[in-house]
Amino acid sequence: TAGELRITQDRNSVDEGGTVTFTLRATSSAPGTVLSYSFSGVGRGDLDGTPMGGTVQLDSARGAEVGFVMGIPSIFLQDQ
């Protein structure tokens, strides 16, 4: 298991065609661990061809990044 997960984004608002990158940090998983993710709260059409889910592999700092290209005019993001 990943233990505690912390997810942050690199911006709080994104315009159409812009990219927001989410960074995942795991406290107790070893580097190289593969984790599954899914993105919810928006429709598939809101993301410009970006998959709604997939897997990431933790790097040597126990982190991974996922970038999403927005297909809607603008969106505001908040920490959950």
Short mmCIF file of C-alpha atoms in Angstrom, two decimals:
data_model
loop_
_atom_site.label_atom_id
_atom_site.label_comp_id
_atom_site.label_asym_id
_atom_site.label_seq_id
_atom_site.Cartn_x
_atom_site.Cartn_y
_atom_site.Cartn_z
CA THR A 1 0.00 0.00 0.00
CA ALA A 2 1.00 3.60 -0.44
CA GLY A 3 0.44 4.63 3.19
CA GLU A 4 -0.44 8.30 3.33
CA LEU A 5 -0.82 10.03 -0.04
CA ARG A 6 -0.53 13.76 -0.61
CA ILE A 7 -1.77 15.23 -3.88
CA THR A 8 -1.05 18.81 -4.91
CA GLN A 9 -1.60 20.75 -8.14
CA ASP A 10 0.69 23.31 -9.75
CA ARG A 11 -2.06 25.92 -10.22
CA ASN A 12 -5.52 26.82 -8.94
CA SER A 13 -7.12 27.80 -12.25
CA VAL A 14 -6.60 26.63 -15.80
CA ASP A 15 -7.75 28.11 -19.11
CA GLU A 16 -8.87 26.03 -22.09
CA GLY A 17 -5.90 24.25 -23.62
CA GLY A 18 -3.82 24.79 -20.48
CA THR A 19 -2.25 22.01 -18.49
CA VAL A 20 -2.50 21.35 -14.79
CA THR A 21 -0.04 18.94 -13.22
CA PHE A 22 -0.92 16.93 -10.13
CA THR A 23 1.95 15.67 -7.99
CA LEU A 24 1.48 12.60 -5.84
CA ARG A 25 3.74 11.87 -2.85
CA ALA A 26 3.56 8.58 -0.95
CA THR A 27 4.99 8.26 2.56
CA SER A 28 5.65 4.56 2.84
CA SER A 29 5.77 3.05 -0.65
CA ALA A 30 9.10 2.14 -2.14
CA PRO A 31 10.41 3.91 -5.23
CA GLY A 32 9.28 2.01 -8.31
CA THR A 33 5.88 1.16 -6.82
CA VAL A 34 3.09 1.44 -9.40
CA LEU A 35 -0.12 3.13 -8.22
CA SER A 36 -3.47 3.44 -10.01
CA TYR A 37 -5.31 6.76 -10.19
CA SER A 38 -8.62 8.07 -11.49
CA PHE A 39 -9.68 11.66 -12.05
CA SER A 40 -13.26 12.58 -11.11
CA GLY A 41 -15.40 15.66 -10.75
CA VAL A 42 -15.27 16.61 -14.43
CA GLY A 43 -16.53 14.96 -17.58
CA ARG A 44 -14.39 13.29 -20.21
CA GLY A 45 -15.04 16.24 -22.54
CA ASP A 46 -13.56 18.62 -19.97
CA LEU A 47 -10.17 16.99 -20.43
CA ASP A 48 -8.79 17.45 -23.93
CA GLY A 49 -8.14 13.79 -24.74
CA THR A 50 -6.37 13.14 -21.45
CA PRO A 51 -7.24 9.73 -19.98
CA MET A 52 -9.43 9.87 -16.86
CA GLY A 53 -7.23 7.32 -15.12
CA GLY A 54 -4.17 5.16 -15.39
CA THR A 55 -1.08 4.23 -13.45
CA VAL A 56 2.02 6.07 -12.26
CA GLN A 57 5.34 4.75 -11.01
CA LEU A 58 6.89 6.40 -7.95
CA ASP A 59 10.29 7.97 -8.55
CA SER A 60 13.27 7.88 -6.17
CA ALA A 61 11.63 10.61 -4.03
CA ARG A 62 8.40 8.53 -3.78
CA GLY A 63 6.62 10.95 -6.09
CA ALA A 64 4.87 10.91 -9.45
CA GLU A 65 3.25 13.52 -11.68
CA VAL A 66 0.17 13.41 -13.90
CA GLY A 67 -0.63 16.25 -16.33
CA PHE A 68 -4.10 17.03 -17.66
CA VAL A 69 -4.88 19.28 -20.66
CA MET A 70 -8.14 21.14 -20.10
CA GLY A 71 -10.68 21.19 -22.91
CA ILE A 72 -13.11 23.64 -21.27
CA PRO A 73 -12.84 27.46 -21.17
CA SER A 74 -11.67 27.61 -17.54
CA ILE A 75 -11.74 25.60 -14.37
CA PHE A 76 -10.93 26.43 -10.76
CA LEU A 77 -9.30 23.76 -8.64
CA GLN A 78 -9.39 23.38 -4.90
CA ASP A 79 -7.61 21.05 -2.53
CA GLN A 80 -9.71 18.09 -1.42
#
